[in-house]
Each structure stands twice: as structure tokens, then as C-alpha cells.
Amino acid sequence: MSRHVAPHRWADAFAGKLDDSERALMDRHAESCAACQRTRTRIAGASDSYGSIRTQPGPELPWDSVRARVHWAVSKEKRAQSQPAGPPGRRVPNLVWGVLAATAAGALALVTPPSPPSRPAAPVAHVTSPVAPPAPVVAAPPPAAIAGLVIRVAGSGARDVMIDGVRPDDLFARHLGAGTVIATGEGRVDVQFGDASAFALGPRSTLELRRFDSSMIELVIDGTIDLEVAHRAAGQRLVVVAGEHTVEVRGTQFRVSREQAGTTVSCRHGLVAVRDGSAAQVEVGTARRIQLAPGAAVSSDQIVPLSVDELASLASATPIRVPLWNIDALVVGSAPLEITTVGPRDVRVDGVELGLAPLSVRVMPGRHTVESADSAGRYRRVGWVDVAVPSAGSKPARLEVPAEVPRTAGVAERRRQLREGIDQARLARCTRSIAKAGLTGTYVQVELAVDASGAVGFLNVIDTDLPSATASCVREVLADVRFRQGAPATWREKLDL
Amino acid sequence: MLTPVKRDTGPSAALGPADEADLIARCRADDRGAHDEFYHRFRRPIAANLYRVLGDRTDLDDLVQEVFVIAFRGLERFRGDARLSTWIYRICVNVALGRIRTRKRRPNAIGVNDLDSAHADPSLVERPEMPDRALERHQDQARVYRALETLAPKKRLVLYLHEIEGLDLKQIAYLIDSNPVTVRTRLFYARREFYRAIAEEPES
């Protein structure tokens, strides 16, 4: 061996990757070469040190402090997610209140006659009344009525939502108040009734808004309802009645499902109290579920933890809400957008995933981008749609998502043309330098679109293990392939080099 | 006789798949106790992994915090296609990669290895080394980390995971979210650069 041994070959030797004859040859060379001898020593030392590095324990850290910081960061994020910012201008800054108070004090000073010069105060005998006078009785104001608004209607048969027994044309403009009965067919309807409160009524379900005011919300369900409720203030109650069982909450996300076989209450987060006809009560906490047969008394033994799948199902069924809740402004300032598809397809509007279409969703007036997921789950832009301010008699904006074109059309022929058209000699020149360096078995994966005239629409290298210069050389070779007239095709091709 | 030093896998090693699923479910449901359990199970392995990848303890507590925050944030999306410990190791690797990149941009901030300055866990070593052997080992480790510093961040990570941690191409590909062939190519060039840097380092 006349040439020096490459340093990495020594590492290969120490790792036992070389055969004995090659190792002997290298050692023989090192005996007569001081530089290679030094390299061998250093790399032997480095290789030996790997074991000690691998087993090096970590240092002790201020664990409590780290834990506190982690907790703070995580809970801060969760708070920010769960408390959407209120509309601008709703909160009066403290400074304004200060200015108002100062102004009022000034005005009072102007209208009050100046007091006479102060005299020494005469001694006053303080008489304490043995019985305090009764406080004046103030009649409590009646609770304010609440109204809900439809935000989304989704699933097959999206038009199959009945309000008080009829299919309304103005579903998105309706105020849903106490006494309303909502029924779904195969679809699902999301209704918002506050800044952070909404429910989603599942397929084949009926819901009666028996009481719907600021002190008491009483919902009677037959079927499935998912609720996400803002924390209730003191004196505010929210009760879901499912047959003989009632579910009461303070602020939480949960699902009540009443079927023939019984009632199931699943709590994603927060705490719900479940009562039976005899007023016995159990509390179902976060990630827990209780299943009750018809007429069964509640007991804490019936509470079981939710599985990961059940939790995921609850998460995906979270009712959709709009961030700024002002029902009157929303009725006149937003409009439904209808998205139709051939078969169920996941859709996004302005980047927000809305679940399976066909669906209708409440949006603000303006231009909205709609994307739909293909069979591989990748979202592709369908187009944009202009939504106008709603007016009497206006039809909802509508966008049809075309059926997904089968990707196999013409691909076999175009693939054959590509393989035949590659200049193999030129391709070999591209990979020559890396092959000389010992790197073989490489590949490049490209994505191509060819139209009916044979023109290449796009050619993207989507994955390769080649250095960038080699990859661009390979791409140029592929870009020079000429296609004949034929079926248009878009496909991915992996070429082993 | 020196016994082989045990791998610092921490209490996570005792977590079975069912316990793991239960812990994840409780963490997803914002159970504070589960968050604490998660933290206590993984804090030491995370610190040790970051420490070994980076070779120094500068801002290590910040990096551990970052790993946990990413983990808690990402638990909702954790599909369970790998063990929880592997998934967390993957986060460690990516946090370390970010750190290495930052150091490359701000070379003054490099705190080159202080691996041996840490307090070794006395339970892991039965008898201390001879001083001259310890010095030699320290020099070898320092040379390894100095050579690692000369590599581009991605190459450095691949080389560390393969040569030092002994992971195969598929495992590395999962950790760095790449494919095994790309890893192989990266490793091919990284090994040459790394061992050349060791060989060509001037005598101190």
C-alpha cells in the first residue's frame, strides 16, 4: 500500500468492518508511515471513547425550577387557547374610568354650594339602633333570554335539519331560543350560544331547548349532543336531561348520548354531575365516562376511564365556534357558505379544517379559499368563492368540489415514455463523481405532470439522497425527455441510479 | 474489575405499553398528576440525551424545558406509531439540532464539552479509573466533540447517532424525519469529514 490510509478506514477497521487481509495491509503501511500511525492512534482513542460518551449520565439540574417553568409555559398556552380575545373596544380601559371619575367629581364640585366656614364640631351622642332597619327589597331582574345561532351544518343530508318540525330556508338566520326543538337526519348541526359555548347535535338526534336564559339552560336530548360550555357564573346552571338522568355542568366539554340501550356521559375535560331519578348523584371527571342502563341508579362504580380513541373522538367532535360572539352582528354581517362534494371529502376554508363535506358553514363576507383533501389526505386548492353580505332572498354562496380524477389515467404510457426517453449516458455522467466516491444504490423521486399535447406541466424532485449538484443534473436530464401526444397524466416516479 | 456502565434509561424503561397509553390519555385530559408523572419519568433521560448530543451543559435546563413543552403540546397528536420514549428522544434530537444550529450562527456561545465535569452517578461505576487513563479518556472525548463541532449540524447529528449511539439507518431516519437512504448519504460524507478532522487536528 503506497497511499495513505483514509482516516475513516481506520474507524471501519476498529468497528470490525474490514476483513483481516485489508486490515493487515493498513497496519503494514502504518508501520512505515508516521502520519498514518498518528491517525490510527487518534482514531482508536476516539472509537474507544464512544462507549464512555454513550453511558455518560446527565448532570443534575434544578428540577423543581424546570418543572415550574414547564408547567407555567404549558398552562399559559392552554389558557390562551381556551380564552379567545374579546372584541376590541368591549373592555373600557381603567384609565378611561379614572378620567370619568375625575370629571364627575369636578362636576359635583361645581354644582355643590360652597360649605360655610368650618366650625369646631359639636359633640354628638352616637345612638345605636337595637334593630337594624330592614334592607329595601329589590326585585331580581328576570333572567335574560339567550339565543343560539347555527354555525355549521355538516355530513350527508346537510339539508336534513328541522327546526320546530319544519326545514327552514333561513336556517343560518334563525335565533334559536327557549322552546325550540332541533332535529337532525343524517347530518350534524353546530350551534353557538355564547363567547365560548356551543353544542353540536349528532345525526338522528332531537334536542329541545326547554329553558334557555342567563340563569338556567335546560336541554332535553334524545340522541347525541357534544357540548363545550364556558365556565358558568355563580347562579347559572346548565342541565342536560337524558331520560330519567340529568347531567349538570359548570364549565367543561362533554358528550351525552341517549340511545335505547341507555345513556352515556363522556367528559373530555372539566367535571359533570350525573343524577338519576332518585336524585342520587355521581361526578364524572376529566377523561372519564359513565354508562347507564335505562332506569339504572347512578353509582361511582360505573365510571370508567376513556380510551385514547374515545378521547380523540370527543376532540374531533368539538363544536365549531366563531371567535367574536355578537348574535345580532353575526346575523346581518355573516352568511352561509355551502360546499358540495361528490361523496364525503374533508375540506378546509381559509386554512381551517371543517371536517367532512358536504357542509354549510357561517363565514364573514369576502373571498374565501376552499381546499379539499384527496384520497391520500393531502389538501389541494379547489378554488375561491366570494361571499356577499346577506340580504333578503339572497341565495347562499356555493362551491362545488369536483370529483377526484383517478390518478392512473394515462400514467402507464407516460411512464414508459419517460423511461425510454431518458438519455442514459448523460445520466451516468451526472452520477459518475458520486459513484467514484463509493456511493452507489442512490435514487431520485420526481413528480411530473404531462398534458395531452405532451408538454411537461411541472417536474419536481420531491425526494433524493443525491447531493444537490447531482440532483439538479439528473433533473435536467429528465426535463429534456420529450413526450408524445396522449392522455394527460400526473404521477410520481422513483428512479434508482 | 470494572463492571460495564449501565445505560441511563431512567424510570421510563419500566413503562409498559398499557401504562404508556394510560399516561398519555391522562396527560391529554390535562390531569396535573399525569403531567407530574410524565415529567418525573422522563426528566433525567431527556437531560442525559441532550447533554450527550451537545457535549456541554450550557442552558441545558432551558433545553429540557423546551423538550417538555413540545412534548406536552404534541401529545394530542401522538399517534403511538413509536414508543413514547422513542418519540421523546426524537424531540430531544430535534431540540439539540436547533441548538447546534444556533451555536453555528453564534460561535462565541460555544461551550465546548464539559462531559467529565458533571458528577457521575456513583451507582453506575463500581471503581474509579486510574488518573492517567481518565485524563486520556477525557482528551479523546474532547477531541471527538471538537471534531463534531466542525461538521454541519445535520451531518453532526447523523454521525453522533450512528457512530456514538450506535443506531441504525432506519432508527436515525425516524428520529430526524428523513429516509434511510438520505441518512446513509449524509453519513457517508459526515464520516469522512469527522475522521479527517480528528486526524488533522493540530497537536495541543
XYZ file of C-alpha atoms in Angstrom:
701
model
C 0.000 0.000 0.000
C 1.681 3.191 -1.174
C -1.057 5.740 -0.476
C -2.011 6.926 2.999
C -4.948 5.235 4.654
C -8.082 7.368 4.696
C -8.905 8.194 8.352
C -12.425 6.758 8.167
C -10.956 3.422 7.081
C -9.279 3.159 10.471
C -12.682 3.663 12.084
C -14.058 0.903 9.865
C -11.189 -1.316 10.956
C -11.799 -0.679 14.668
C -15.511 -1.342 14.156
C -14.630 -4.723 12.641
C -15.997 -3.858 9.222
C -12.847 -4.808 7.282
C -11.512 -8.224 6.545
C -8.228 -9.355 8.053
C -6.160 -9.029 4.875
C -7.141 -5.421 4.345
C -6.529 -4.603 7.991
C -3.103 -6.227 7.818
C -2.265 -4.188 4.738
C -3.228 -0.978 6.523
C -1.213 -1.887 9.605
C 1.812 -2.697 7.477
C 1.587 0.696 5.835
C 1.225 2.419 9.226
C 4.437 0.760 10.464
C 6.401 2.718 7.893
C 4.269 5.913 7.881
C 4.375 8.215 10.924
C 1.326 10.225 9.810
C -0.850 7.134 9.436
C 0.439 5.810 12.751
C -0.644 9.006 14.497
C -4.035 8.905 12.745
C -4.505 5.299 13.812
C -3.775 6.157 17.441
C -6.146 9.089 17.461
C -8.992 7.240 15.821
C -8.514 4.280 18.110
C -8.812 6.650 21.067
C -11.888 8.297 19.609
C -13.542 4.950 18.883
C -12.795 3.779 22.415
C -14.346 6.911 23.874
C -17.740 6.306 22.238
C -18.723 3.830 24.910
C -17.953 6.223 27.721
C -19.805 9.069 25.981
C -22.798 6.815 25.381
C -23.060 5.926 29.041
C -22.338 9.348 30.441
C -25.119 10.246 32.884
C -26.760 13.629 32.591
C -25.967 16.362 35.069
C -28.272 17.224 37.931
C -30.422 20.243 37.157
C -32.685 22.428 39.287
C -35.551 20.033 38.600
C -38.234 21.875 40.570
C -37.450 25.100 38.807
C -37.564 23.396 35.399
C -40.848 21.717 36.328
C -42.361 25.047 37.358
C -41.264 26.661 34.108
C -42.679 23.803 32.049
C -45.970 23.965 33.904
C -46.148 27.718 33.505
C -45.426 27.582 29.768
C -47.928 24.782 29.106
C -50.748 26.238 31.182
C -50.202 29.684 29.672
C -50.658 28.208 26.201
C -53.774 26.334 27.254
C -55.270 29.438 28.824
C -54.591 31.413 25.673
C -56.302 28.709 23.601
C -59.335 28.405 25.829
C -59.952 32.142 26.241
C -60.326 33.784 22.867
C -59.724 37.512 22.968
C -62.890 39.573 23.292
C -63.912 42.001 20.596
C -61.877 45.160 20.552
C -63.412 48.047 22.399
C -65.541 45.929 24.700
C -63.390 46.494 27.722
C -63.169 50.041 28.964
C -59.615 50.703 29.981
C -59.019 51.618 33.602
C -57.592 54.939 32.515
C -60.948 55.905 30.951
C -62.779 55.033 34.170
C -60.289 57.194 36.070
C -60.879 60.131 33.752
C -64.669 59.685 34.048
C -64.464 59.564 37.831
C -62.320 62.686 37.964
C -64.698 64.520 35.619
C -67.726 63.507 37.694
C -66.019 64.644 40.880
C -65.210 68.016 39.261
C -68.809 68.465 38.081
C -70.111 67.654 41.533
C -67.793 70.255 42.996
C -69.134 72.866 40.573
C -72.846 72.338 41.371
C -72.452 71.972 45.141
C -72.643 75.337 47.021
C -69.553 76.138 48.979
C -69.775 74.932 52.505
C -69.747 77.518 55.328
C -66.531 78.019 57.224
C -65.899 75.074 59.315
C -66.673 75.267 62.994
C -65.494 73.072 65.747
C -67.621 70.007 65.669
C -70.140 69.769 68.470
C -70.080 66.608 70.483
C -72.597 64.183 69.081
C -74.153 61.386 71.035
C -73.997 58.247 68.926
C -77.234 56.329 69.248
C -77.118 52.791 68.013
C -80.373 51.301 66.956
C -81.012 47.936 68.635
C -82.546 46.562 65.421
C -81.115 47.402 62.051
C -83.676 48.740 59.621
C -84.728 46.134 57.075
C -82.920 46.382 53.766
C -85.140 47.537 50.957
C -86.379 44.568 48.923
C -85.231 44.860 45.324
C -87.000 42.608 42.859
C -84.454 40.472 40.992
C -84.463 41.247 37.284
C -85.807 38.420 35.167
C -83.049 36.343 33.576
C -82.081 37.494 30.118
C -83.104 35.216 27.281
C -80.272 33.557 25.335
C -80.338 32.804 21.643
C -78.247 30.391 19.656
C -77.110 30.618 16.076
C -76.320 27.852 13.594
C -72.612 27.933 12.698
C -72.249 24.755 10.641
C -74.395 22.035 9.159
C -72.310 19.068 8.093
C -72.402 15.490 6.920
C -74.517 13.732 4.359
C -78.000 15.132 4.220
C -76.816 18.501 5.453
C -80.167 19.956 4.498
C -81.879 17.466 6.736
C -82.138 19.724 9.799
C -85.551 20.540 11.176
C -86.381 23.417 13.473
C -89.706 23.081 15.260
C -90.789 20.407 12.801
C -90.027 22.256 9.551
C -86.984 22.547 7.298
C -86.365 26.284 7.330
C -84.880 28.110 4.371
C -83.300 30.643 6.672
C -81.557 28.162 8.954
C -78.484 30.354 9.368
C -80.525 33.484 10.141
C -82.687 31.934 12.873
C -82.371 32.862 16.505
C -82.779 29.622 18.441
C -84.353 30.403 21.796
C -86.230 28.671 24.583
C -88.837 26.211 23.365
C -87.053 25.463 20.065
C -86.786 21.836 19.035
C -83.939 20.911 16.695
C -83.848 17.567 14.927
C -81.217 16.119 12.617
C -81.391 13.428 9.954
C -78.049 12.064 8.767
C -76.274 15.366 9.279
C -74.958 17.247 12.249
C -75.573 20.812 13.285
C -73.332 23.103 15.365
C -74.998 25.887 17.337
C -73.171 28.595 19.261
C -74.832 30.358 22.160
C -72.108 32.451 23.756
C -68.484 33.535 23.515
C -67.183 30.097 24.355
C -70.315 27.969 24.498
C -71.636 25.789 21.734
C -73.177 22.422 21.100
C -73.130 20.003 18.200
C -76.170 17.832 17.705
C -75.207 14.478 16.208
C -77.011 12.536 13.483
C -80.535 11.230 14.143
C -80.903 13.307 17.304
C -83.533 15.619 18.738
C -82.862 18.439 21.142
C -85.353 20.626 22.953
C -84.164 23.942 24.385
C -86.553 23.703 27.322
C -85.062 26.679 29.173
C -82.531 28.977 27.565
C -81.765 32.037 29.634
C -78.886 33.518 31.571
C -79.785 31.750 34.831
C -80.763 28.339 33.507
C -80.135 26.342 30.365
C -82.037 23.089 30.243
C -81.558 20.889 27.201
C -83.526 17.702 26.640
C -81.683 15.277 24.399
C -82.653 12.177 22.550
C -79.599 11.078 20.572
C -76.097 12.536 20.842
C -75.002 16.011 21.817
C -71.452 17.339 22.232
C -71.207 20.426 24.389
C -68.426 22.837 25.065
C -69.515 25.267 27.735
C -67.811 28.341 29.134
C -67.417 28.370 32.888
C -70.784 29.122 34.484
C -71.030 32.093 36.819
C -72.478 31.568 40.289
C -76.214 31.066 39.980
C -76.027 29.970 36.351
C -76.958 26.386 35.658
C -76.700 24.195 32.596
C -78.529 20.905 32.720
C -78.871 18.254 30.056
C -81.829 15.953 30.559
C -81.445 12.485 29.038
C -84.489 10.444 30.001
C -84.531 9.970 33.746
C -80.894 11.053 34.049
C -79.724 14.637 34.257
C -76.243 15.988 33.676
C -75.205 19.276 35.236
C -72.024 21.172 34.453
C -70.053 24.207 35.491
C -67.692 24.646 32.565
C -66.455 21.744 30.535
C -66.548 19.740 27.328
C -68.581 16.594 27.339
C -70.904 14.356 25.346
C -74.283 12.986 26.315
C -75.594 10.166 24.224
C -79.046 8.808 24.897
C -79.907 5.660 22.977
C -82.340 2.836 23.530
C -79.677 0.862 25.334
C -79.113 3.629 27.855
C -77.363 6.898 28.431
C -73.633 7.532 28.182
C -71.940 10.648 29.523
C -68.315 11.171 28.457
C -66.333 14.068 29.845
C -63.341 15.323 27.883
C -62.336 17.936 30.422
C -63.906 19.588 33.436
C -66.422 17.918 35.722
C -70.046 16.940 35.268
C -72.557 15.762 37.842
C -74.876 12.963 36.734
C -78.119 12.407 38.653
C -80.755 9.722 38.399
C -84.485 9.884 39.152
C -83.906 9.417 42.891
C -81.568 12.441 42.963
C -78.557 10.225 43.690
C -75.523 11.883 42.121
C -72.043 10.982 40.939
C -69.395 13.216 39.492
C -67.677 12.270 36.238
C -64.287 13.901 35.838
C -61.839 14.537 33.060
C -61.329 11.662 30.605
C -63.984 9.544 32.309
C -67.213 8.010 31.110
C -70.319 6.649 32.744
C -72.729 4.319 31.014
C -76.203 3.900 32.487
C -78.871 1.408 31.523
C -82.417 2.808 31.323
C -83.771 3.233 34.826
C -80.456 2.366 36.434
C -79.343 4.213 39.546
C -76.059 6.055 39.275
C -73.034 4.784 41.139
C -69.361 5.658 41.058
C -68.556 2.038 40.118
C -69.960 2.733 36.658
C -67.325 5.367 35.903
C -64.516 4.140 33.674
C -61.571 5.940 32.025
C -61.940 6.934 28.396
C -59.690 5.205 25.896
C -57.343 7.179 23.677
C -59.701 6.626 20.725
C -62.704 7.845 22.677
C -60.829 10.965 23.715
C -59.798 11.562 20.127
C -63.418 11.141 19.058
C -64.530 13.737 21.612
C -61.802 16.102 20.483
C -62.818 15.793 16.837
C -66.481 16.414 17.731
C -65.734 19.745 19.397
C -68.441 22.159 18.212
C -67.306 24.876 15.859
C -67.467 28.424 17.186
C -66.847 31.861 15.758
C -64.366 33.887 17.795
C -66.346 37.098 18.309
C -69.807 36.357 19.587
C -72.373 39.026 18.856
C -75.521 37.381 17.621
C -77.158 40.418 16.030
C -73.974 41.442 14.262
C -73.449 37.886 13.056
C -76.956 37.562 11.607
C -76.588 40.674 9.465
C -72.831 40.509 8.947
C -72.141 36.880 8.083
C -73.561 34.415 5.619
C -73.545 30.689 4.983
C -71.124 29.169 2.511
C -72.253 25.879 1.041
C -69.604 23.406 -0.059
C -70.787 20.409 -2.025
C -68.735 17.349 -2.847
C -69.140 14.057 -4.634
C -69.013 11.718 -1.665
C -67.650 12.774 1.722
C -64.437 14.809 1.484
C -62.529 16.673 4.184
C -62.452 20.372 3.437
C -60.683 23.475 4.678
C -61.845 27.050 4.334
C -59.115 29.685 4.635
C -56.885 27.016 6.132
C -59.341 25.997 8.849
C -60.295 22.322 8.811
C -64.055 21.939 8.921
C -64.467 18.193 8.661
C -66.357 16.185 6.104
C -68.255 17.982 3.361
C -70.883 18.434 2.011
C -71.470 21.115 4.574
C -72.577 24.680 5.075
C -70.637 26.972 7.347
C -71.090 30.529 8.545
C -68.379 32.849 7.202
C -67.754 36.563 7.036
C -68.404 38.327 3.714
C -65.408 38.377 1.404
C -63.307 35.980 -0.608
C -62.603 32.560 0.861
C -60.229 29.870 -0.306
C -61.525 26.321 -0.236
C -59.298 23.248 -0.202
C -60.292 19.613 -0.203
C -58.362 16.523 0.804
C -57.554 13.927 -1.826
C -57.606 10.204 -1.235
C -54.093 10.405 0.223
C -55.219 13.021 2.750
C -53.350 15.921 1.126
C -55.236 19.165 0.893
C -55.384 20.690 -2.568
C -56.821 24.033 -3.500
C -60.248 23.763 -5.113
C -60.792 27.456 -5.702
C -62.058 30.587 -4.095
C -65.560 31.833 -3.576
C -66.926 35.301 -2.921
C -69.465 35.527 -0.124
C -71.689 38.618 -0.114
C -73.372 40.351 2.789
C -76.684 38.524 3.322
C -79.799 40.224 2.011
C -83.463 39.244 1.758
C -83.968 36.484 -0.754
C -80.265 36.027 -1.483
C -79.038 32.510 -2.019
C -76.084 31.197 -0.053
C -72.703 31.222 -1.752
C -71.913 27.791 -3.108
C -68.805 25.970 -4.258
C -68.746 22.552 -5.824
C -65.697 20.426 -5.214
C -65.140 18.375 -8.369
C -64.725 14.625 -8.057
C -61.149 13.475 -7.670
C -59.675 12.480 -11.017
C -58.300 8.952 -10.916
C -54.538 9.298 -10.983
C -53.946 6.248 -13.108
C -55.296 7.719 -16.346
C -52.516 7.611 -18.894
C -49.803 7.076 -16.316
C -48.588 3.691 -17.575
C -47.984 5.014 -21.076
C -46.374 8.244 -19.891
C -44.162 6.300 -17.521
C -42.981 4.099 -20.386
C -42.250 7.177 -22.498
C -40.220 8.675 -19.674
C -38.138 5.533 -19.207
C -37.474 5.266 -22.923
C -36.688 8.942 -23.328
C -34.002 9.235 -20.645
C -30.514 9.809 -22.034
C -28.772 7.072 -20.059
C -25.258 8.153 -20.993
C -25.915 11.686 -19.790
C -27.483 10.324 -16.616
C -24.402 8.200 -15.982
C -22.205 11.301 -16.303
C -24.313 13.012 -13.624
C -23.748 10.244 -11.091
C -20.147 9.481 -12.054
C -18.494 11.561 -9.358
C -20.522 10.082 -6.512
C -20.083 6.564 -7.877
C -16.322 7.103 -7.834
C -16.578 8.142 -4.201
C -18.128 4.777 -3.452
C -21.740 5.908 -3.181
C -23.986 3.611 -5.186
C -27.573 2.496 -4.958
C -28.897 6.054 -4.877
C -32.257 7.218 -6.138
C -34.269 10.229 -7.129
C -38.047 10.579 -6.868
C -39.785 13.098 -9.090
C -43.329 14.294 -9.584
C -44.401 15.041 -13.158
C -47.429 16.364 -14.944
C -47.728 15.907 -18.693
C -50.667 17.319 -20.649
C -52.398 15.911 -23.706
C -50.014 17.637 -26.118
C -47.009 16.097 -24.357
C -45.865 19.306 -22.677
C -44.465 18.953 -19.187
C -46.587 20.953 -16.738
C -44.216 20.551 -13.836
C -41.254 18.431 -12.883
C -40.295 18.470 -9.229
C -37.625 16.490 -7.455
C -39.510 15.530 -4.306
C -37.014 13.203 -2.698
C -33.459 12.120 -3.294
C -30.331 11.117 -1.459
C -28.099 12.795 -4.017
C -26.006 15.895 -3.383
C -27.787 18.958 -4.747
C -25.490 19.421 -7.754
C -26.006 15.819 -8.859
C -29.753 16.039 -8.246
C -30.102 19.129 -10.431
C -28.028 17.441 -13.156
C -30.416 14.455 -13.033
C -33.401 16.784 -13.151
C -32.063 18.450 -16.300
C -31.737 15.067 -17.956
C -35.356 14.261 -17.078
C -36.579 17.685 -18.181
C -35.161 17.037 -21.645
C -37.313 13.944 -22.169
C -39.854 14.578 -24.958
C -43.361 13.154 -24.597
C -45.720 12.447 -27.473
C -49.381 13.421 -27.663
C -51.540 11.242 -25.461
C -53.507 11.101 -22.266
C -52.666 13.714 -19.657
C -51.082 12.273 -16.540
C -49.674 13.303 -13.211
C -47.585 10.796 -11.354
C -44.565 10.161 -9.198
C -41.601 8.257 -10.476
C -38.759 6.791 -8.476
C -35.575 6.205 -10.433
C -32.838 4.048 -8.978
C -29.443 5.244 -10.120
C -12.684 -5.255 37.727
C -14.779 -2.556 36.199
C -18.362 -3.504 35.516
C -19.961 -2.242 32.338
C -21.642 1.071 32.920
C -25.403 0.776 32.697
C -27.349 2.893 30.250
C -29.167 5.753 31.949
C -32.615 4.982 30.671
C -34.380 6.247 33.784
C -37.722 5.107 35.060
C -39.230 5.229 31.573
C -37.709 1.823 30.940
C -40.267 0.300 33.292
C -43.247 1.795 31.487
C -45.214 -0.872 29.601
C -47.371 -0.116 26.542
C -50.618 -0.184 28.573
C -49.216 2.150 31.244
C -47.857 4.333 28.488
C -51.289 4.623 26.840
C -52.886 5.383 30.182
C -50.313 8.065 30.955
C -50.827 9.658 27.542
C -54.612 9.629 27.929
C -54.409 11.271 31.321
C -51.946 13.875 30.101
C -54.230 14.656 27.160
C -57.069 15.144 29.593
C -54.991 17.750 31.447
C -54.566 15.614 34.541
C -51.997 17.509 36.605
C -50.850 14.326 38.342
C -50.184 12.702 34.986
C -48.141 15.700 33.874
C -46.046 15.363 37.022
C -45.574 11.644 36.465
C -44.580 12.272 32.860
C -42.075 14.888 33.953
C -40.515 12.723 36.647
C -40.249 9.710 34.391
C -38.513 11.454 31.546
C -36.583 14.380 33.018
C -33.294 12.547 33.595
C -33.220 10.639 30.290
C -34.006 13.864 28.448
C -31.265 15.809 30.223
C -28.773 12.993 29.660
C -29.591 12.674 25.972
C -29.337 16.397 25.326
C -26.134 16.542 27.286
C -24.520 13.749 25.330
C -25.601 15.065 21.939
C -24.388 18.583 22.658
C -21.394 17.788 24.812
C -21.927 20.701 27.184
C -24.426 21.803 29.787
C -24.836 25.428 28.791
C -28.548 26.287 29.020
C -29.329 22.611 29.478
C -32.251 23.392 31.785
C -33.756 25.640 29.094
C -33.442 22.860 26.544
C -35.015 20.308 28.892
C -37.881 22.731 29.402
C -38.244 23.135 25.641
C -38.420 19.375 25.147
C -41.161 19.031 27.762
C -43.186 21.919 26.391
C -43.011 20.443 22.886
C -43.908 17.014 24.254
C -46.940 18.246 26.219
C -48.059 20.300 23.255
C -47.597 17.386 20.867
C -49.189 14.647 22.980
C -52.564 15.428 21.367
C -51.101 14.433 18.020
C -49.010 11.496 19.237
C -50.300 8.561 17.185
C -48.461 5.853 19.038
C -46.559 4.611 15.983
C -43.425 4.529 18.149
C -42.784 4.039 21.836
C -43.274 7.116 23.937
C -39.606 7.110 24.938
C -38.554 6.961 21.274
C -40.884 9.812 20.428
C -39.419 11.893 23.231
C -35.911 11.013 22.100
C -36.908 12.298 18.691
C -37.935 15.605 20.227
C -34.603 15.737 22.086
C -32.725 15.180 18.851
C -34.594 17.975 17.116
C -34.188 20.390 20.011
C -30.479 19.547 20.040
C -30.303 20.161 16.297
C -31.842 23.592 16.794
C -29.304 24.284 19.496
C -26.396 23.201 17.315
C -27.617 25.462 14.529
C -27.855 28.407 16.918
C -24.334 27.762 18.099
C -23.138 27.672 14.499
C -24.655 31.105 13.967
C -23.209 32.435 17.221
C -19.842 30.725 17.564
C -18.908 32.741 20.627
C -21.631 30.979 22.528
C -19.980 27.582 22.125
C -19.265 25.960 25.428
C -17.187 23.061 24.199
C -17.639 19.828 26.036
C -17.594 19.530 29.761
C -18.800 15.982 29.789
C -16.445 14.878 32.506
C -17.087 17.844 34.719
C -20.523 16.500 35.517
C -20.975 14.457 38.617
C -21.003 10.867 37.523
C -23.719 8.752 39.042
C -21.814 6.739 41.671
C -24.175 3.813 41.279
C -23.071 3.355 37.684
C -19.363 2.968 38.282
C -18.004 0.410 40.663
C -14.451 1.695 40.965
C -12.852 4.952 39.826
C -10.474 4.953 36.889
C -6.747 5.449 37.175
C -5.942 9.171 36.824
C -3.828 8.807 33.686
C -6.476 6.675 31.981
C -9.158 9.184 32.987
C -7.093 12.028 31.520
C -6.555 10.116 28.302
C -10.265 9.344 28.026
C -11.106 12.965 28.661
C -8.736 14.054 25.889
C -10.256 11.550 23.482
C -13.786 12.718 24.306
C -12.766 16.350 23.906
C -11.239 15.578 20.518
C -14.440 13.821 19.440
C -16.579 16.823 20.365
C -14.155 19.259 18.740
C -14.366 17.233 15.547
C -18.166 17.154 15.805
C -18.154 20.951 16.016
C -16.528 21.115 12.565
C -19.456 19.314 10.912
C -22.626 20.850 9.551
C -25.485 20.406 12.049
C -27.346 17.693 10.146
C -24.203 15.726 9.443
C -23.123 16.084 13.045
C -26.390 14.672 14.306
C -26.376 11.707 11.942
C -22.784 10.923 12.777
C -23.412 11.162 16.511
C -26.451 8.909 16.357
C -24.704 6.294 14.225
C -21.134 6.241 15.477
C -21.640 7.069 19.142
C -25.187 5.993 19.958
C -24.908 3.018 17.617
C -28.309 3.472 15.975
C -29.026 2.009 12.563
C -30.057 3.998 9.495
C -33.760 3.282 9.926
C -33.797 4.436 13.520
C -31.904 7.589 12.638
C -34.268 8.256 9.734
C -37.228 8.150 12.116
C -35.527 10.431 14.614
C -34.599 13.113 12.103
C -37.732 12.660 9.986
C -35.877 11.607 6.874
C -35.409 8.398 4.933
C -32.682 5.799 5.399
C -31.090 6.432 2.024
C -30.693 10.131 2.748
C -29.253 9.252 6.135
C -26.805 6.893 4.504
C -25.613 9.585 2.113
C -25.263 12.108 4.879
C -23.387 9.605 6.989
C -21.117 8.746 4.079
C -19.826 12.317 3.865
C -20.023 13.016 7.596
C -17.735 10.103 8.492
C -15.083 11.239 6.074
C -15.156 14.803 7.378
C -15.292 13.760 11.011
C -12.395 11.320 10.985
C -10.356 13.664 8.840
C -10.913 16.391 11.431
C -9.720 14.053 14.173
C -6.676 13.050 12.192
C -5.740 16.556 11.145
C -6.274 18.317 14.450
C -3.044 20.072 15.414
C -1.215 18.774 18.448
C -2.094 20.797 21.523
